[in-house]
Coordinates of C-alpha atoms and ligand atoms in Angstrom, one line a residue:
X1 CA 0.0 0.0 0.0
X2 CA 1.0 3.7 -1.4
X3 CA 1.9 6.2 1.5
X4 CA -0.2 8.3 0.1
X5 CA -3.2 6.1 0.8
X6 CA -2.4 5.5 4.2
X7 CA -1.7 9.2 5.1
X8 CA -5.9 9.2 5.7
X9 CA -5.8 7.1 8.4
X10 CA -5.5 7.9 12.5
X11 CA -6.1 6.4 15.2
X12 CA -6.6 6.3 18.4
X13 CA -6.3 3.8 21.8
X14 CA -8.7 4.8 24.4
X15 CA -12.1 3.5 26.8
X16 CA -14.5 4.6 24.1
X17 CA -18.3 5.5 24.8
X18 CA -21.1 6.1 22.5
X19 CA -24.8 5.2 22.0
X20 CA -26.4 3.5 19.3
X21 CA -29.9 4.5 20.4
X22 CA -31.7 5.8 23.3
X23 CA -30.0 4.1 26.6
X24 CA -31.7 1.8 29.0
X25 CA -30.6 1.7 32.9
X26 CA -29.7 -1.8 32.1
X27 CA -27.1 -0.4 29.3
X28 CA -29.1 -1.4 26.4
X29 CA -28.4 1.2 23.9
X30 CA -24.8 2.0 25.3
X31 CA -21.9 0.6 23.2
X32 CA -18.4 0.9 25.7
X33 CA -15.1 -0.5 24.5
X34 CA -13.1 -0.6 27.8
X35 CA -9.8 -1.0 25.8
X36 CA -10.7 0.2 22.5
X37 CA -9.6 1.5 19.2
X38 CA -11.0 4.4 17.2
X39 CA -10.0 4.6 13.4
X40 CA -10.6 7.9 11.3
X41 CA -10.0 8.4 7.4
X42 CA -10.2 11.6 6.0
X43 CA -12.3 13.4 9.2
X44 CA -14.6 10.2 9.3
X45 CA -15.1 7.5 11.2
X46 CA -14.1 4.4 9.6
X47 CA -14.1 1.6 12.1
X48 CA -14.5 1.5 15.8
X49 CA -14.1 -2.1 18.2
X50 CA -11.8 -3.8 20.7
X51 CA -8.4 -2.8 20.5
X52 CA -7.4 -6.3 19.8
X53 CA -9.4 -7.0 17.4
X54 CA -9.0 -3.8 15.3
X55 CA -5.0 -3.4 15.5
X56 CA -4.5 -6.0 13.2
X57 CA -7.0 -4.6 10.9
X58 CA -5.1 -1.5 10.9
X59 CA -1.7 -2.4 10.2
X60 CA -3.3 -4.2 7.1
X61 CA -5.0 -1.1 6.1
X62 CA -2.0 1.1 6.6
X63 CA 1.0 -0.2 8.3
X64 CA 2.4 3.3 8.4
X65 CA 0.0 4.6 11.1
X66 CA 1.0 5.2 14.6
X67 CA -1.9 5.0 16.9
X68 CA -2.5 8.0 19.2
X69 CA -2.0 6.2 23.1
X70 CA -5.1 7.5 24.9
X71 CA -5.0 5.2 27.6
X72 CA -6.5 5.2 30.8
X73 CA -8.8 8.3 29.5
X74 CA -12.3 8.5 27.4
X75 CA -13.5 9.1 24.3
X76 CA -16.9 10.3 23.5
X77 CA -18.8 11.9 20.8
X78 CA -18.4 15.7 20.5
X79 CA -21.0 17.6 22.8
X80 CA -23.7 19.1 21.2
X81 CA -25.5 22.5 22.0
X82 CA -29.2 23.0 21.2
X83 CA -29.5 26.5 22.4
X84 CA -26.7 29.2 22.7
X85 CA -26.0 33.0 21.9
X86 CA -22.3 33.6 20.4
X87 CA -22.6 37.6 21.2
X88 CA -23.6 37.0 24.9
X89 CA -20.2 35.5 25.5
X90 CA -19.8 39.7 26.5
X91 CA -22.8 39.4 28.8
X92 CA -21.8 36.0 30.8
X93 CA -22.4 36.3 34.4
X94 CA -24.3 39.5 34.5
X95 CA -25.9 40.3 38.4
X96 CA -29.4 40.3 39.4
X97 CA -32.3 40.6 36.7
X98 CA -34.6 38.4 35.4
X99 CA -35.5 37.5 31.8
X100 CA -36.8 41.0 30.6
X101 CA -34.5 43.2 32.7
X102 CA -31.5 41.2 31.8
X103 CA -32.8 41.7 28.2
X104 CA -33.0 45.2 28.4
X105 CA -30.5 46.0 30.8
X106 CA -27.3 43.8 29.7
X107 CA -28.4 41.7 26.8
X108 CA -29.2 44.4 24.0
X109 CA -26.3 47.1 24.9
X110 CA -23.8 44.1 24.4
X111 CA -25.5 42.8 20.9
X112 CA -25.5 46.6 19.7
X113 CA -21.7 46.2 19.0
X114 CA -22.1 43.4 16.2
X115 CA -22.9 45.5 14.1
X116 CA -19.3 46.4 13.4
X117 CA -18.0 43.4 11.2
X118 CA -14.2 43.2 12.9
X119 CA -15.6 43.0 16.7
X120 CA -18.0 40.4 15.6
X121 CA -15.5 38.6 14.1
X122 CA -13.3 38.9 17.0
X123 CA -16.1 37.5 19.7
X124 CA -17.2 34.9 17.1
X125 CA -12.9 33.6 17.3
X126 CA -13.3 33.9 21.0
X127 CA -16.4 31.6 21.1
X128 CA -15.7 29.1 19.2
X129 CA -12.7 28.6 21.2
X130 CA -14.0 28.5 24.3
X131 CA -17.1 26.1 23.0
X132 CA -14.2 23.4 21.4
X133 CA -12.5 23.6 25.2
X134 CA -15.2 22.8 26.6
X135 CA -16.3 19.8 24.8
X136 CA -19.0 21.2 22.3
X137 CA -18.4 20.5 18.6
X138 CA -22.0 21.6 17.2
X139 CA -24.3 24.2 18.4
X140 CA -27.6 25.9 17.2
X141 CA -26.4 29.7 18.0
X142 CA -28.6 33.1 17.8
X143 CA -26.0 35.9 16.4
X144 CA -27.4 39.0 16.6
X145 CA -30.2 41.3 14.0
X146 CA -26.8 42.3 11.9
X147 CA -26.0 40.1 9.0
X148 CA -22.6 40.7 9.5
X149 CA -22.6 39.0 13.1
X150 CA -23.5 35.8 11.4
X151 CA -21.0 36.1 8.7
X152 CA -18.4 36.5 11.0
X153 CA -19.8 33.5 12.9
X154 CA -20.6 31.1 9.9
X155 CA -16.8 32.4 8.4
X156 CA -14.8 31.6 11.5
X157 CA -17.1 27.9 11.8
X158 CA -15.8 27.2 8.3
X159 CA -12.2 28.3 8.5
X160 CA -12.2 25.4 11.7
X161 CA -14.2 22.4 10.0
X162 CA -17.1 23.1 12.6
X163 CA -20.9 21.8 11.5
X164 CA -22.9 24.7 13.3
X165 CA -26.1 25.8 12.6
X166 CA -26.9 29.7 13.2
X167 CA -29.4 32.6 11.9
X168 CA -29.8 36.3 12.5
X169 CA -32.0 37.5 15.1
X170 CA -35.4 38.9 14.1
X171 CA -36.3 42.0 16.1
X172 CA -39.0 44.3 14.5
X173 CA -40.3 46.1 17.9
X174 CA -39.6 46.1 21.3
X175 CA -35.7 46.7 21.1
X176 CA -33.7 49.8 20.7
X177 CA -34.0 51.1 17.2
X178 CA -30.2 50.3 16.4
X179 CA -31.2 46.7 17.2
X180 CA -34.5 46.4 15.0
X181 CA -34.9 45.1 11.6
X182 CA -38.4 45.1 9.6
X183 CA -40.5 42.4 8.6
X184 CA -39.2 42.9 4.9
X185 CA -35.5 44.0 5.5
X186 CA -35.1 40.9 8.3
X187 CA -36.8 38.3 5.4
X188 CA -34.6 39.4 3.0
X189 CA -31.6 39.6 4.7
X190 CA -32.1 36.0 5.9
X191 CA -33.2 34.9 2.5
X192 CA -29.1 36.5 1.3
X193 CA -27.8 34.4 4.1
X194 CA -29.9 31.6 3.7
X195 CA -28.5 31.3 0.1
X196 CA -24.9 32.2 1.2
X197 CA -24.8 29.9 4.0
X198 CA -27.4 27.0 4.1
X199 CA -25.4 23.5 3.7
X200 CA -22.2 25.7 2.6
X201 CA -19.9 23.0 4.0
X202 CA -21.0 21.6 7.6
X203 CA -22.6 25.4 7.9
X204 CA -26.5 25.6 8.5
X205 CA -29.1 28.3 8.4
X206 CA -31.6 28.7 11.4
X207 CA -34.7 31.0 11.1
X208 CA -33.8 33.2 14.4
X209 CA -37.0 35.6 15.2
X210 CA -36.1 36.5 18.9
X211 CA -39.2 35.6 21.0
X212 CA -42.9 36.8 20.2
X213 CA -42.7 40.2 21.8
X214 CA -40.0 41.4 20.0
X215 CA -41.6 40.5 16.4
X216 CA -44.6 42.1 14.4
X217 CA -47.4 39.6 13.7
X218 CA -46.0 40.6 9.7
X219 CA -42.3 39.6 10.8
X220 CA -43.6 36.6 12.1
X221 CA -45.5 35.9 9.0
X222 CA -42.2 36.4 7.1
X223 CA -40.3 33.8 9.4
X224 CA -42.4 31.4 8.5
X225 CA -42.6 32.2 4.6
X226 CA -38.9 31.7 5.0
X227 CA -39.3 28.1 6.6
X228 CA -41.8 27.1 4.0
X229 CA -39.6 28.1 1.2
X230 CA -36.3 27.0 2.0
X231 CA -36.9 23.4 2.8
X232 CA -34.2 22.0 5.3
X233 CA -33.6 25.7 6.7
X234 CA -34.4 25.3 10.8
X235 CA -36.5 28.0 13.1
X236 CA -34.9 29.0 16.7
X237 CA -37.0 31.0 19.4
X238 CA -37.8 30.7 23.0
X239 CA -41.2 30.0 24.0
X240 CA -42.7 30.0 28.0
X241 CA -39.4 30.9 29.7
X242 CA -41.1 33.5 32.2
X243 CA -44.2 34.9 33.6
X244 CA -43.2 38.2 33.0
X245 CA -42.9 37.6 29.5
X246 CA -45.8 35.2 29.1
X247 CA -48.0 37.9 30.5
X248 CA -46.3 39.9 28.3
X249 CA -47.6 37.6 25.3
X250 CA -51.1 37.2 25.7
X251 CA -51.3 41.2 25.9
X252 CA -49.4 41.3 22.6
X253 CA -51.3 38.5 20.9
X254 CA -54.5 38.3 22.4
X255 CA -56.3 36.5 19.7
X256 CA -54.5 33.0 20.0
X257 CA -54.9 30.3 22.1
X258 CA -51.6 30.6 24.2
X259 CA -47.8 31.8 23.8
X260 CA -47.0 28.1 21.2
X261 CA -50.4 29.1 19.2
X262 CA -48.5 32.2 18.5
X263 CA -45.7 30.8 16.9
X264 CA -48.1 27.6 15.5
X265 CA -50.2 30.4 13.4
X266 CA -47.4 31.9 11.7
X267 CA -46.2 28.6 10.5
X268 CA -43.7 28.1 13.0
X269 CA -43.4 25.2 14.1
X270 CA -41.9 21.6 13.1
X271 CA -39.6 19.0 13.4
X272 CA -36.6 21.6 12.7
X273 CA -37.7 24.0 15.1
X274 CA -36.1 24.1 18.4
X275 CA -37.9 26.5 21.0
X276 CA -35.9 27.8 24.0
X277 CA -36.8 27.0 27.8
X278 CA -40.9 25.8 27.7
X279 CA -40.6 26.1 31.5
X280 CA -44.4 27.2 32.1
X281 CA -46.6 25.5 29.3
X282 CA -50.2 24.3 29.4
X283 CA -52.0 20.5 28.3
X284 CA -52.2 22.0 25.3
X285 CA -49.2 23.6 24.7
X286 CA -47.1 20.0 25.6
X287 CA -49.8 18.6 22.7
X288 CA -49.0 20.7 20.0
X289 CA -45.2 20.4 20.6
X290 CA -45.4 16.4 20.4
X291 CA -48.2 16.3 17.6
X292 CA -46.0 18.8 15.3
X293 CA -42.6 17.4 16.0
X294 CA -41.1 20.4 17.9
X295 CA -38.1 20.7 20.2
X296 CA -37.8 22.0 23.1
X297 CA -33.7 22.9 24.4
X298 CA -33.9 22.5 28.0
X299 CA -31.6 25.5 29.7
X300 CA -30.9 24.3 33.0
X301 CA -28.0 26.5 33.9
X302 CA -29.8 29.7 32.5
X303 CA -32.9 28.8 34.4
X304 CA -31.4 28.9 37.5
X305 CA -29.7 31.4 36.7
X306 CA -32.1 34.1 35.7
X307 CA -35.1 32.6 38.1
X308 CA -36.8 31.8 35.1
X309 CA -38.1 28.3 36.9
X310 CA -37.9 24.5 37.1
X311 CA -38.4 22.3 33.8
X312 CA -40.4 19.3 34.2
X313 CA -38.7 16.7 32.0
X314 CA -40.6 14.2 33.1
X315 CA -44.1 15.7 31.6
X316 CA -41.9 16.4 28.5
X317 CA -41.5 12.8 28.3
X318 CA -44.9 11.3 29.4
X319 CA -46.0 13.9 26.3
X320 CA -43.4 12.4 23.7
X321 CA -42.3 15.8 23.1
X322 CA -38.4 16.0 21.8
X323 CA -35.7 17.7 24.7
X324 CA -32.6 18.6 23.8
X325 CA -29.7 19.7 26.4
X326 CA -28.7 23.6 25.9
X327 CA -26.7 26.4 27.5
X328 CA -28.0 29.2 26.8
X329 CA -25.0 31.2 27.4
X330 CA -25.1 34.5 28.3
X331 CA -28.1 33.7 31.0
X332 CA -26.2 30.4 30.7
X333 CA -23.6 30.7 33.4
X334 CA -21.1 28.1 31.6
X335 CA -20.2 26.8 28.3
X336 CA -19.6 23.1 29.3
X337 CA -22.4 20.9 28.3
X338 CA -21.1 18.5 31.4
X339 CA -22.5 21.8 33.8
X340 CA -25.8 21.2 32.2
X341 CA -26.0 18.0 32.8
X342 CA -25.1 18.4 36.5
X343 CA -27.8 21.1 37.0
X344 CA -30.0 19.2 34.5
X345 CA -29.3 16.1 37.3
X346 CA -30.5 18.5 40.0
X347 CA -33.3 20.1 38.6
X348 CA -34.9 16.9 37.4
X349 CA -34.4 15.8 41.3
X350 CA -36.7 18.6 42.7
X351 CA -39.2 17.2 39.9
X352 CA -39.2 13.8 40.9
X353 CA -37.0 12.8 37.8
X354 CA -33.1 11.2 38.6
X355 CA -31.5 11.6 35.7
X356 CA -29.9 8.6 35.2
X357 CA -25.9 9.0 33.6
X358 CA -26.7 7.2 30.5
X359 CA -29.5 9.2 29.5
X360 CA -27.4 12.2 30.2
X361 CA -24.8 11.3 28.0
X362 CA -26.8 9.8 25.1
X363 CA -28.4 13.5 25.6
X364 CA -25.1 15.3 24.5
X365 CA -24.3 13.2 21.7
X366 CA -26.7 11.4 19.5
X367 CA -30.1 12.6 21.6
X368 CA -29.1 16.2 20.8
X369 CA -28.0 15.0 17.4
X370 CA -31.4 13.6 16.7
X371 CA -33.2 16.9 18.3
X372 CA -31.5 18.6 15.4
X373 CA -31.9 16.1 12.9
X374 CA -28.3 15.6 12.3
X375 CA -27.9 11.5 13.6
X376 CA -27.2 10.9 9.9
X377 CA -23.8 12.8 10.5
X378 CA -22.9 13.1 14.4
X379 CA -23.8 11.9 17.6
X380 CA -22.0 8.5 17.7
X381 CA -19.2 6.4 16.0
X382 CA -21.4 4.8 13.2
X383 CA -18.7 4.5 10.1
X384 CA -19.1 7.1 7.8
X385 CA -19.9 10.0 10.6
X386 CA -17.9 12.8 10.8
X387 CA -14.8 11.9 13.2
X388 CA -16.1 15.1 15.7
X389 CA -14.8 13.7 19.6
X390 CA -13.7 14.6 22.9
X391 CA -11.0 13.1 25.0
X392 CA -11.7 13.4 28.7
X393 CA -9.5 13.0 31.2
X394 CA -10.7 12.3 35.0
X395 CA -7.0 13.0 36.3
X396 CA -7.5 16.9 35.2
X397 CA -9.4 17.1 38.6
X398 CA -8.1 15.8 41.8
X399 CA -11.0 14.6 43.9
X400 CA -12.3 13.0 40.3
X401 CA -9.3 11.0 40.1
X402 CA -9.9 10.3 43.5
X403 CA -13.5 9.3 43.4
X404 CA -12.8 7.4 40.1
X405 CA -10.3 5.3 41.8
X406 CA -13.1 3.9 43.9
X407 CA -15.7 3.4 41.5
X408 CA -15.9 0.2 39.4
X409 CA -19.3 0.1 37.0
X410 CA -19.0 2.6 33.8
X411 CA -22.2 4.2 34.8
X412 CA -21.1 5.4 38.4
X413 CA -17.7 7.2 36.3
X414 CA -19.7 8.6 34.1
X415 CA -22.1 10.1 37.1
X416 CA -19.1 11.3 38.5
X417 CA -18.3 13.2 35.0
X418 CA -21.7 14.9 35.3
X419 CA -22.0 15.9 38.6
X420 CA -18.3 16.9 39.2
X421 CA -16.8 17.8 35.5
X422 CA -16.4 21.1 34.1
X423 CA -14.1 21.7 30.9
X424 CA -11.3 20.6 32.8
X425 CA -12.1 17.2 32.1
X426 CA -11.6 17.9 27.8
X427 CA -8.1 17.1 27.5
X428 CA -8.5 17.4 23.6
X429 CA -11.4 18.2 21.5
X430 CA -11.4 17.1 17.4
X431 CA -13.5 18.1 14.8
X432 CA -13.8 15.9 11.3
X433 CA -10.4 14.2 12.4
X434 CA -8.2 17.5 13.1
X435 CA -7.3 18.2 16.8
X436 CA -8.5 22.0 17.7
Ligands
GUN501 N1 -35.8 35.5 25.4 C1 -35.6 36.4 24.4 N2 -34.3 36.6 24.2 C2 -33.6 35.9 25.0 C3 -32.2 35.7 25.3 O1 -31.3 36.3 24.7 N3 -31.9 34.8 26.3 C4 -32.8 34.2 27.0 N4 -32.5 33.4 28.0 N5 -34.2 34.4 26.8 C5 -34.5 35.2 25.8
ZN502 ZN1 -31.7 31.9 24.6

């Protein structure tokens, strides 16, 4: 065999997790490979099994490859994020509001300064960083109303092999003027990016109007025009975060049913569309999410973290209705999808709900990946996926390599990766093969 045909090949030696469906407690579902060997050609997967049985394999494939010693730490799928706000990386940690004063009072000063094209693509460099380091390899992301936010986000996404999906915010009311579009001016310029960006590489376009009350029923009509005719395009909003806002809601739209009949008339919903929060919904509201297919991105940190309230997962489930696991950073008070799942553990306690380790981490990989209807790509080790993982390593953090030490069953480890992990436990994050 040519050098040149092996130089497509790595791999790597590692405990290697992933999920070939929706987990069990009993570990139906979970695919773990103790001592196990990961094998990549050109940024896909191309074969993943025992170590012992796929080193021989390998040196038939291509004698030539050395294979990356990652013993004694874990593989997994990349993270990915259902719900997060690249400009609000300014905004992170912000004291004391809730929802509509943390909107008004943080939130839109810090997204009036994308609409200079350098600074956006500055933060966006800045992100995307930070969101590799800490595990996450695909994210649904809000930019801001400037078109040149999301360039600067879908051109630094490219320039590092990242699959992320992303849209310009909608705003026609209800925001300072510099941060307003119009219903025609925010259709069109989605409709450029749209055509610019939609499946341009791993890139994706998502429909972004910002929440009801900061939309015209006609800009709302033209988010959903913009669904129907770009088939494979996705819709972001939040939906039922707080009372405030709900309140806020039925004044603004007081002709429909409730806040999800809002979005439901204009066309808005789907199985691409993901809606933010859904802390305080009605019977009917949990109905219309499962019969139309609809997401919900469950924010635990940002919850918590602006008040907003306790999701009920459980009802989610007993409903049928799609959850994915989001950050929502800024209100989001960390980046690392492993501090979701710890708060997403806790929150689901005061519900009645333990979220159970396997279910978390199916969650981050292919659950998230089938939220966003990308299991065909990410979200496990199938062959022929893109080769997007993270290496953790428990011996980043003391007491973890201290509790792991006393732990024997995978699912206790991988408890103790959730409830005391952070980013300090991605040693190495790769996207489509290339270390970032
Ligand atoms: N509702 C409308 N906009 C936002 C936002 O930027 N963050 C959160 N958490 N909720 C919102
Ligand atoms: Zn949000």
């Amino acid at each position: 065999m040519s050098n040149t045909m092996d130089s497509g090949l790595q791999a790597y030696r590692a405990s290697i997790l992933h999920f070939t469906g929706e987990p069990t407690a009993r570990g139906e579902g979970v695919e773990f490979f103790e001592d196990g060997l990961l094998v990549v050609e050109n940024g896909r997967i191309k074969a993943l099994d025992h170590a012992q049985i796929l080193l021989p394999k390998l040196s038939e494939w291509s004698p030539s490859t050395a294979v990356v010693d990652l013993t004694g730490q874990f593989i997994l799928p990349g993270f990915i994020d259902s719900h997060i706000h690249f400009p609000q990386l300014d905004i992170i940690g912000s004291y004391g509001e809730q929802l509509l004063d943390w909107l008004n009072n943080y939130t839109f000063p810090a997204e009036l300064r994308f609409a200079n094209a350098d600074y956006a693509a500055q933060v966006a460099a800045r992100f995307l960083t930070e969101l590799l380091s800490a595990g996450t390899t695909t994210a649904m992301v809000y930019c801001t109303v400037h078109s040149e936010s999301v360039e600067a986000f879908f051109s630094e996404s490219q320039s590092r092999g990242t699959g992320m999906l992303a849209g310009k915010v909608l705003m026609d009311r209800n925001a300072p003027p510099a941060l307003t579009d119009s219903a025609i001016s925010g259709y069109e310029q989605s409709q450029a990016l749209i055509d610019r960006w939609h499946n341009n590489g791993r890139q994706k376009y998502v429909v972004t109007p910002r929440f009801a009350p900061t939309s015209t029923a006609a800009q709302l009509q033209a988010a959903g025009k913009l669904l129907r005719e770009n088939s494979g395009v996705y819709m972001q909003t939040h939906l039922s975060e707080n009372l405030a806002e709900i309140e806020w809601v039925k004044s603004l739209f007081p002709e429909r049913k409730h806040y999800l009949d809002v979005y439901e008339h204009y066309g808005l919903v789907g199985e691409t569309c993901v809606f933010g929060h859904g802390i305080h919904l009605s019977e009917d509201e949990w109905q219309r999410l499962a019969a139309t297919g609809s997401g919900i991105a469950f924010c635990p940190t940002s919850n918590l973290f602006l008040g907003s309230g306790l999701f009920d997962l459980a009802t989610a489930k007993a409903h049928g209705v799609s959850v994915s696991l989001a950050t929502d950073v800024g209100a989001g008070t960390n980046l690392c999808q492993l501090v979701s799942l710890n708060e997403a553990y806790k929150v689901s306690q005061l519900r009645g709900y333990p979220l159970h380790p396997y279910e978390g981490f199916y969650w981050l990989t292919l659950g998230n990946a089938k939220a966003l209807q990308l299991e065909s790509e990410i979200g496990n080790f199938a062959a022929g996926k893109y080769a997007d993982f993270v290496v953790l390593d428990g011996s980043q953090i003391p007491v973890v390599d201290y509790r792991l030490s006393l732990c024997n069953e995978l699912w206790e480890k991988l408890f103790l990766f959730m409830t005391l992990g952070d980013d300090r436990l991605i040693a190495q994050t790769y996207v489509a093969g290339q270390r970032c």
